[in-house]
mmCIF file of C-alpha atoms in Angstrom:
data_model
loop_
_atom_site.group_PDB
_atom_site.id
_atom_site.type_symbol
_atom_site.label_atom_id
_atom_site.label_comp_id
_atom_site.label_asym_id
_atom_site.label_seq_id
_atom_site.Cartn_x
_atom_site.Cartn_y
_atom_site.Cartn_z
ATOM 1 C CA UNK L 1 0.000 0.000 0.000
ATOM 2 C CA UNK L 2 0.756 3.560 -0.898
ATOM 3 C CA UNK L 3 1.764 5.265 2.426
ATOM 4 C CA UNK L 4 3.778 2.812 4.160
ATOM 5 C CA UNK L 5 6.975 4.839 3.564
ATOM 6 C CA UNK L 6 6.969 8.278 5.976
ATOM 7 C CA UNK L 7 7.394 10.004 2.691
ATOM 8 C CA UNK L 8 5.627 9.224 -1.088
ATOM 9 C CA UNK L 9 7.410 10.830 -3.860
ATOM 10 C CA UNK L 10 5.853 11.246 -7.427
ATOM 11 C CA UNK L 11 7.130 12.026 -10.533
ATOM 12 C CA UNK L 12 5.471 12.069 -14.078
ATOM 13 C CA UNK L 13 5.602 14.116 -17.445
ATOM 14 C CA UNK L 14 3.443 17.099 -18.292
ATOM 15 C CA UNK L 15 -0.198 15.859 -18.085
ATOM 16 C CA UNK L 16 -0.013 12.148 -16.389
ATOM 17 C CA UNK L 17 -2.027 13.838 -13.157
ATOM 18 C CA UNK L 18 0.736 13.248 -10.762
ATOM 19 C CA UNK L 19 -0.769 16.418 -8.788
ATOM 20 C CA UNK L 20 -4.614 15.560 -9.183
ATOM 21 C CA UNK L 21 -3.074 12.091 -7.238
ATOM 22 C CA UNK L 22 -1.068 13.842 -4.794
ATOM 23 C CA UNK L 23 -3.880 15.810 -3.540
ATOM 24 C CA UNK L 24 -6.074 12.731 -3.390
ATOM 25 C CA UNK L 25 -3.064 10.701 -1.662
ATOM 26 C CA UNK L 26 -2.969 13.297 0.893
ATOM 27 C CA UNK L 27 -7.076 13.032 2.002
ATOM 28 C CA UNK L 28 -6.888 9.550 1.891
ATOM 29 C CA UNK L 29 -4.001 9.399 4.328
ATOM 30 C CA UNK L 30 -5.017 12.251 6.277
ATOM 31 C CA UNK L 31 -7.884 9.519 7.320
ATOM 32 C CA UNK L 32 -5.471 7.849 9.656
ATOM 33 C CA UNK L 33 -2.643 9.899 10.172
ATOM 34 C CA UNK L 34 -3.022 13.353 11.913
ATOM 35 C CA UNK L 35 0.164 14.993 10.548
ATOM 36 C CA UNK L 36 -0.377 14.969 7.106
ATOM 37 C CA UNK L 37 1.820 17.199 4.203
ATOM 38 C CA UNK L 38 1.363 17.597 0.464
ATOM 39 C CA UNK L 39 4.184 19.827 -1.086
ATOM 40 C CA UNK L 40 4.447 21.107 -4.678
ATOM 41 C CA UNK L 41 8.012 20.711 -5.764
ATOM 42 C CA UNK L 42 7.236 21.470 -9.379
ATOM 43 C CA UNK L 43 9.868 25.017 -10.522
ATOM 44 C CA UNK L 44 7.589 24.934 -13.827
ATOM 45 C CA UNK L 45 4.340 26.661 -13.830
ATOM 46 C CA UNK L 46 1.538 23.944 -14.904
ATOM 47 C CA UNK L 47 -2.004 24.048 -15.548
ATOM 48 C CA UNK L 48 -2.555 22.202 -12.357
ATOM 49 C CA UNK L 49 -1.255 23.199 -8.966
ATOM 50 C CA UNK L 50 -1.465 21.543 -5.405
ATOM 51 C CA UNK L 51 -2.932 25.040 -4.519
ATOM 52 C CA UNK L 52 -6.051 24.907 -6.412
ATOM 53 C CA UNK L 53 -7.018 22.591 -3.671
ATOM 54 C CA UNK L 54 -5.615 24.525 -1.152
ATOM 55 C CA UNK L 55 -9.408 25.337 0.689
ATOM 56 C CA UNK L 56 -9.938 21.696 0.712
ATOM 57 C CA UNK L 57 -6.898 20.469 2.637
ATOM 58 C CA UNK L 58 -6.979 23.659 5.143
ATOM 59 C CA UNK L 59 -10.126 21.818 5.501
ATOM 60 C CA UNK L 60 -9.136 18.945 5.928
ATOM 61 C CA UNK L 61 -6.008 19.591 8.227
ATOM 62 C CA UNK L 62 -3.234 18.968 5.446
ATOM 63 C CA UNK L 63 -0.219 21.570 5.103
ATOM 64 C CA UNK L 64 0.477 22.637 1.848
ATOM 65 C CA UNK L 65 4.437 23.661 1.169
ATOM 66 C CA UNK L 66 4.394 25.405 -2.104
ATOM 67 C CA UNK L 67 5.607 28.536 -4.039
ATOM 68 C CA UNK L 68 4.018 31.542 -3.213
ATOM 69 C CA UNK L 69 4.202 32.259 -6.963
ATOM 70 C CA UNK L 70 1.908 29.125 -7.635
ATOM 71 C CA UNK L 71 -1.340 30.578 -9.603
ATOM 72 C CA UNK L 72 0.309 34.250 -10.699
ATOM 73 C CA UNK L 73 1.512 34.598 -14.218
ATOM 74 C CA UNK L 74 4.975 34.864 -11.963
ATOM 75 C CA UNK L 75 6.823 31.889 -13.151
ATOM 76 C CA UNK L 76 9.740 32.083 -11.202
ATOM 77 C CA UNK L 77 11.734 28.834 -9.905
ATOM 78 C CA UNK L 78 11.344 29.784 -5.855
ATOM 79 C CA UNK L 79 10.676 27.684 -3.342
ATOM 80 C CA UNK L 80 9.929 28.027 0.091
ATOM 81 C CA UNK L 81 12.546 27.611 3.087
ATOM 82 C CA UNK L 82 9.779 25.278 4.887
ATOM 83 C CA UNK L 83 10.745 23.587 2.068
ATOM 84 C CA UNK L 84 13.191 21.733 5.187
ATOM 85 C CA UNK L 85 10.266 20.372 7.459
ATOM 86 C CA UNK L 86 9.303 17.695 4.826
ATOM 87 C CA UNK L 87 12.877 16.365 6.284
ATOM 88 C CA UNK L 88 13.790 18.283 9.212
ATOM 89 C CA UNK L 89 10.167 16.687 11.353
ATOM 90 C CA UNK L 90 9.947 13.121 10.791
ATOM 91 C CA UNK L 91 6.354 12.756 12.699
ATOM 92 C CA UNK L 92 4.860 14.011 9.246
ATOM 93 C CA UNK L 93 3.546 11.727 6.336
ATOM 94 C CA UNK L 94 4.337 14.209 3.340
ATOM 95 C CA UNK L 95 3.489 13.327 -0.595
ATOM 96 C CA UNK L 96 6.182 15.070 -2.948
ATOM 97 C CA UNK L 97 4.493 16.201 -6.066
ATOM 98 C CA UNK L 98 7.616 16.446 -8.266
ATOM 99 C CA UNK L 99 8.259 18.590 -11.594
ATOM 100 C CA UNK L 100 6.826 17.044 -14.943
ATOM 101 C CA UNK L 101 10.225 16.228 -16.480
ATOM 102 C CA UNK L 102 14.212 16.273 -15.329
ATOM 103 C CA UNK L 103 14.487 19.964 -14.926
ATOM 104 C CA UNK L 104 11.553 20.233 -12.431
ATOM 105 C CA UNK L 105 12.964 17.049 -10.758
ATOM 106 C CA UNK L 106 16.409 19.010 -9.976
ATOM 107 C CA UNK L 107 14.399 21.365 -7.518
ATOM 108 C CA UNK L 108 14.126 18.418 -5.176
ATOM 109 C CA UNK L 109 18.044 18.393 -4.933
ATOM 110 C CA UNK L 110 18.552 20.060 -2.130
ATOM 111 C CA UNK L 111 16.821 18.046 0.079
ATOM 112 C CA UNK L 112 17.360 14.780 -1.310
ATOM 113 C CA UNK L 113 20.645 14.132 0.663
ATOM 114 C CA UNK L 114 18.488 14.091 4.040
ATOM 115 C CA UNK L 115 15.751 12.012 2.388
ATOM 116 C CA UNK L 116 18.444 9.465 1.354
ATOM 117 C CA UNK L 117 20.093 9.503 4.552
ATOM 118 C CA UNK L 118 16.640 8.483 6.293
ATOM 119 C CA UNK L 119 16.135 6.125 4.025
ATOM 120 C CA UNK L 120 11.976 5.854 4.486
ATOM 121 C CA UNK L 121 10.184 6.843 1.073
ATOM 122 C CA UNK L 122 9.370 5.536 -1.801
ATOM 123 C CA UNK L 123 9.647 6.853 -5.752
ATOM 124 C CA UNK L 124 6.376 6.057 -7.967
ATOM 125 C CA UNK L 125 6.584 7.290 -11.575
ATOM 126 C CA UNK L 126 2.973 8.500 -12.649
ATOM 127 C CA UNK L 127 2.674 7.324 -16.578
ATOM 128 C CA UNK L 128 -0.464 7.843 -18.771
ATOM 129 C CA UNK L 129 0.029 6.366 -22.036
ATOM 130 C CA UNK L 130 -2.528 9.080 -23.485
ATOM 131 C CA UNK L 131 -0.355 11.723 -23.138
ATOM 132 C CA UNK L 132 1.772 12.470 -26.570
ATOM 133 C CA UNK L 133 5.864 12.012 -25.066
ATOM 134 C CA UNK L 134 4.650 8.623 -23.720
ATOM 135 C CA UNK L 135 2.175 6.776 -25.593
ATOM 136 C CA UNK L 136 4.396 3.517 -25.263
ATOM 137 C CA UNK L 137 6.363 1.726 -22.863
ATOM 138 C CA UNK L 138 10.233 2.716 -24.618
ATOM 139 C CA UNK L 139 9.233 6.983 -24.592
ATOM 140 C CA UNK L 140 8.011 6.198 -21.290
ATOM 141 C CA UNK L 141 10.992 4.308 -19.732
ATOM 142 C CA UNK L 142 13.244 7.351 -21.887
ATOM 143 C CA UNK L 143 11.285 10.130 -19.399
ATOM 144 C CA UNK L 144 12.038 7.857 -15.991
ATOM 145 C CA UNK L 145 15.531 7.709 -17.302
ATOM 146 C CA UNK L 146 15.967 11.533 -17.312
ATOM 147 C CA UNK L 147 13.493 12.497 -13.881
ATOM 148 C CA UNK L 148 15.946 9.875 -12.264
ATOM 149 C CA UNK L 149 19.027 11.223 -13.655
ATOM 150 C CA UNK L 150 17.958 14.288 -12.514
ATOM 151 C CA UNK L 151 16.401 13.733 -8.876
ATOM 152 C CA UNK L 152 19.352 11.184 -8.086
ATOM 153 C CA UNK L 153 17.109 8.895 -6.671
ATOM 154 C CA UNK L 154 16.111 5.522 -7.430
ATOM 155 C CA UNK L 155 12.060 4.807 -8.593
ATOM 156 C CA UNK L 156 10.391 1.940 -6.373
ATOM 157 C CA UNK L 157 7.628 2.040 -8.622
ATOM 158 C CA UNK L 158 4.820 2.387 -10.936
ATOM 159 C CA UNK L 159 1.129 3.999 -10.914
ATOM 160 C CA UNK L 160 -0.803 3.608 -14.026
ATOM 161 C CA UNK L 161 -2.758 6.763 -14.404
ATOM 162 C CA UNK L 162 -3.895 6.348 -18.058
ATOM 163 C CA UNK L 163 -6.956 8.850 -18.960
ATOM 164 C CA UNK L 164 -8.187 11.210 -21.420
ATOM 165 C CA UNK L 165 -9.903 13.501 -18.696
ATOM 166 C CA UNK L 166 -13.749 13.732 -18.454
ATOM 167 C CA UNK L 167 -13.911 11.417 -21.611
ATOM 168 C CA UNK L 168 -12.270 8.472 -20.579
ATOM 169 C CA UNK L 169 -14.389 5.205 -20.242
ATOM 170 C CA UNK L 170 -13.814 2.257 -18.633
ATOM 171 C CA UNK L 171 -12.866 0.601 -21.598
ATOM 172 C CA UNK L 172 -10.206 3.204 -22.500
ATOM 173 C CA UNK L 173 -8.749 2.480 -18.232
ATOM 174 C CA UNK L 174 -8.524 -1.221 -19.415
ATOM 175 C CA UNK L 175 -6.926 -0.760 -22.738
ATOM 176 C CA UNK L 176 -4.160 1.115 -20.606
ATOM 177 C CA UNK L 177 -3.228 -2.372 -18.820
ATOM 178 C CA UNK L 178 -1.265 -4.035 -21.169
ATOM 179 C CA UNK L 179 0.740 -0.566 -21.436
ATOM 180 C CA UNK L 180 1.187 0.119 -17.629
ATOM 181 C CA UNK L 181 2.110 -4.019 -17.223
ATOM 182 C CA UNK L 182 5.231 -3.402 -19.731
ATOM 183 C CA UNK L 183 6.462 -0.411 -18.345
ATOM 184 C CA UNK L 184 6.429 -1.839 -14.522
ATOM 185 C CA UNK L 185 8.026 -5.323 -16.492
ATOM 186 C CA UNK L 186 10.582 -3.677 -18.684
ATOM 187 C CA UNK L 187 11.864 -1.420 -15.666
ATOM 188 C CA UNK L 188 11.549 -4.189 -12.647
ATOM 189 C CA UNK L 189 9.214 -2.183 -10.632
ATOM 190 C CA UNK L 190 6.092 -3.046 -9.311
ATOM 191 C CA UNK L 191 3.105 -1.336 -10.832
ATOM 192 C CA UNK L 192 1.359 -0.400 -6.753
ATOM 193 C CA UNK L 193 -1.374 0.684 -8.495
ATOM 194 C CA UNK L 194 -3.965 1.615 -11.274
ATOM 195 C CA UNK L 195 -6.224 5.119 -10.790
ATOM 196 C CA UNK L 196 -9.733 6.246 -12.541
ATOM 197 C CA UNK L 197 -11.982 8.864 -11.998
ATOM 198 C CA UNK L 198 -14.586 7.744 -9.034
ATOM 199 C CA UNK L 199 -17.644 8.008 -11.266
ATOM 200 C CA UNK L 200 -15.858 4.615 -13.268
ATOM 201 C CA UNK L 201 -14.511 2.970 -10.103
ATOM 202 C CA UNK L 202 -17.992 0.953 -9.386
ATOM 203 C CA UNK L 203 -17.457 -0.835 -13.021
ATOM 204 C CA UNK L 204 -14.063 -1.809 -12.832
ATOM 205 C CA UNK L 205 -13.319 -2.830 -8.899
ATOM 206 C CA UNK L 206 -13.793 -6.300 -9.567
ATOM 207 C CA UNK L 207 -11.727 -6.264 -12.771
ATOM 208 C CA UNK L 208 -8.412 -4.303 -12.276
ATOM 209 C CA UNK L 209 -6.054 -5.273 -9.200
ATOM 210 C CA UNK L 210 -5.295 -2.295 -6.683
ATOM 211 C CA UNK L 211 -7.719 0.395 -8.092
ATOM 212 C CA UNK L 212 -7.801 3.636 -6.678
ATOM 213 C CA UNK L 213 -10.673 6.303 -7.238
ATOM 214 C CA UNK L 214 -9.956 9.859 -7.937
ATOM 215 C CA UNK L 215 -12.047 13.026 -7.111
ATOM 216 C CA UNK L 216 -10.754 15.114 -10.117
ATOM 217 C CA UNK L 217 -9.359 18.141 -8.823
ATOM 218 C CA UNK L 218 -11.146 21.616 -9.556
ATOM 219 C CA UNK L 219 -9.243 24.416 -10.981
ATOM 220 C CA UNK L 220 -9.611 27.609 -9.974
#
C-alpha cells in the first residue's frame, strides 16, 4: 500500500495527473494519520497546482508547502525555506508532487541528501500512455531515465494513471493495462497501483487489481 513509507514521492511528465493524485493521496491518508503534508516541488508553472485545492486540505487539516508564486503569471523557480520540514520533522507523512520532467525534478536536490540519509520513502513514476511524449512503454521508460538522472534517486515504482480527462471510459482504463504491465516489467518495478476517476470505479473494482478512485481536482 501507498503510504507505508513516511514520505511518497511522485514524478510524471506534463499531463499524467501526478498532482490531481497527490492531492487525493494526501485526504486519503489524512484519514489515519493526523500529521499529514502535500508539497508542490514542481519550478515549472503547470495548468494544475497543489494550490487549487488549497481550501480543501486547510479543511481537511493537510499543510500545503508550495511557491508563493503558484497561480500568478509569476513563473519564477522559488521555493519556500519550509521547504526543510518535509525532512527536518519526521512525525509528518508528506506526498512530494515532483516537476513534470528532469528539470523540475532538480528542484528536489537540495533536500534529497536528508531524504536518502533516512532512508523511508518511496519513488512512484505517474505514466499515462494518453499523453503524446509517452504513448508507449520505450518513450516512457526514456522520461524515468531523465526524472531519475535528474532527482538522483532511485524509482520503487509504478502507478498507471492512463486517462483522457472527463472522456475516458472504462474501456479506454482497461486498454491502458497491457501498457502500464510493460512499463512496470521492462523497468523491474512493481506497478502499486492503477487510478480512474470515481464516477468509473464501481465498473471496474472487480476487474483491475489495486484500483484507486480519484475526485478530479477543480481548478480555480
Amino acid at each position: 500500500m501507498i503510504g507505508n513509507k513516511r514520505i511518497t514521492l511522485l514524478c510524471g511528465h506534463y499531463g499524467s495527473g501526478k498532482t490531481n493524485i497527490a492531492v487525493n493521496l494526501a485526504m486519503q491518508l489524512q484519514k489515519t494519520h493526523s500529521n499529514v503534508t502535500i508539497a508542490d516541488l514542481d519550478i515549472v508553472n503547470p495548468y494544475f497546482r497543489t494550490k487549487d485545492s488549497m481550501g480543501e486540505l486547510e479543511d481537511a487539516g493537510i499543510r500545503l508547502i508550495c511557491s508563493e508564486y503558484a497561480n500568478t503569471n509569476v513563473d519564477i523557480p522559488a521555493l519556500p525555506q519550509e521547504l526543510y520540514a518535509i525532512t527536518d520533522d519526521r512525525t509528518r507523512k508528506v506526498i512530494l508532487d515532483i516537476g513534470g520532467d528532469d528539470r523540475g525534478a532538480l528542484a528536489l536536490g537540495r533536500i534529497v541528501p536528508a531524504l536518502m540519509e533516512e532512508n523511508d520513502y518511496e519513488m512512484l513514476m505517474v505514466i499515462n500512455c494518453y499523453r503524446p511524449l509517452t504513448r508507449d512503454a520505450d518513450s516512457t521508460l526514456e522520461v524515468m531515465r531523465e526524472i531519475k538522472a535528474a532527482c538522483r534517486i532511485p524509482f520503487t515504482g509504478v502507478i498507471n494513471n492512463s486517462n483522457l480527462g472527463c472522456e475516458t471510459t472504462a474501456a479506454d482504463v482497461l486498454r491502458s493495462a497491457e501498457y502500464a504491465n510493460s512499463v512496470a516489467a521492462l523497468s523491474g518495478l512493481p506497478l502499486v497501483m492503477t487510478t480512474v476517476d470515481a464516477s468509473l470505479y464501481p465498473l471496474l473494482k472487480d476487474t483491475v487489481p489495486d484500483l484507486f478512485p480519484l475526485e478530479l481536482q477543480k481548478k480555480i
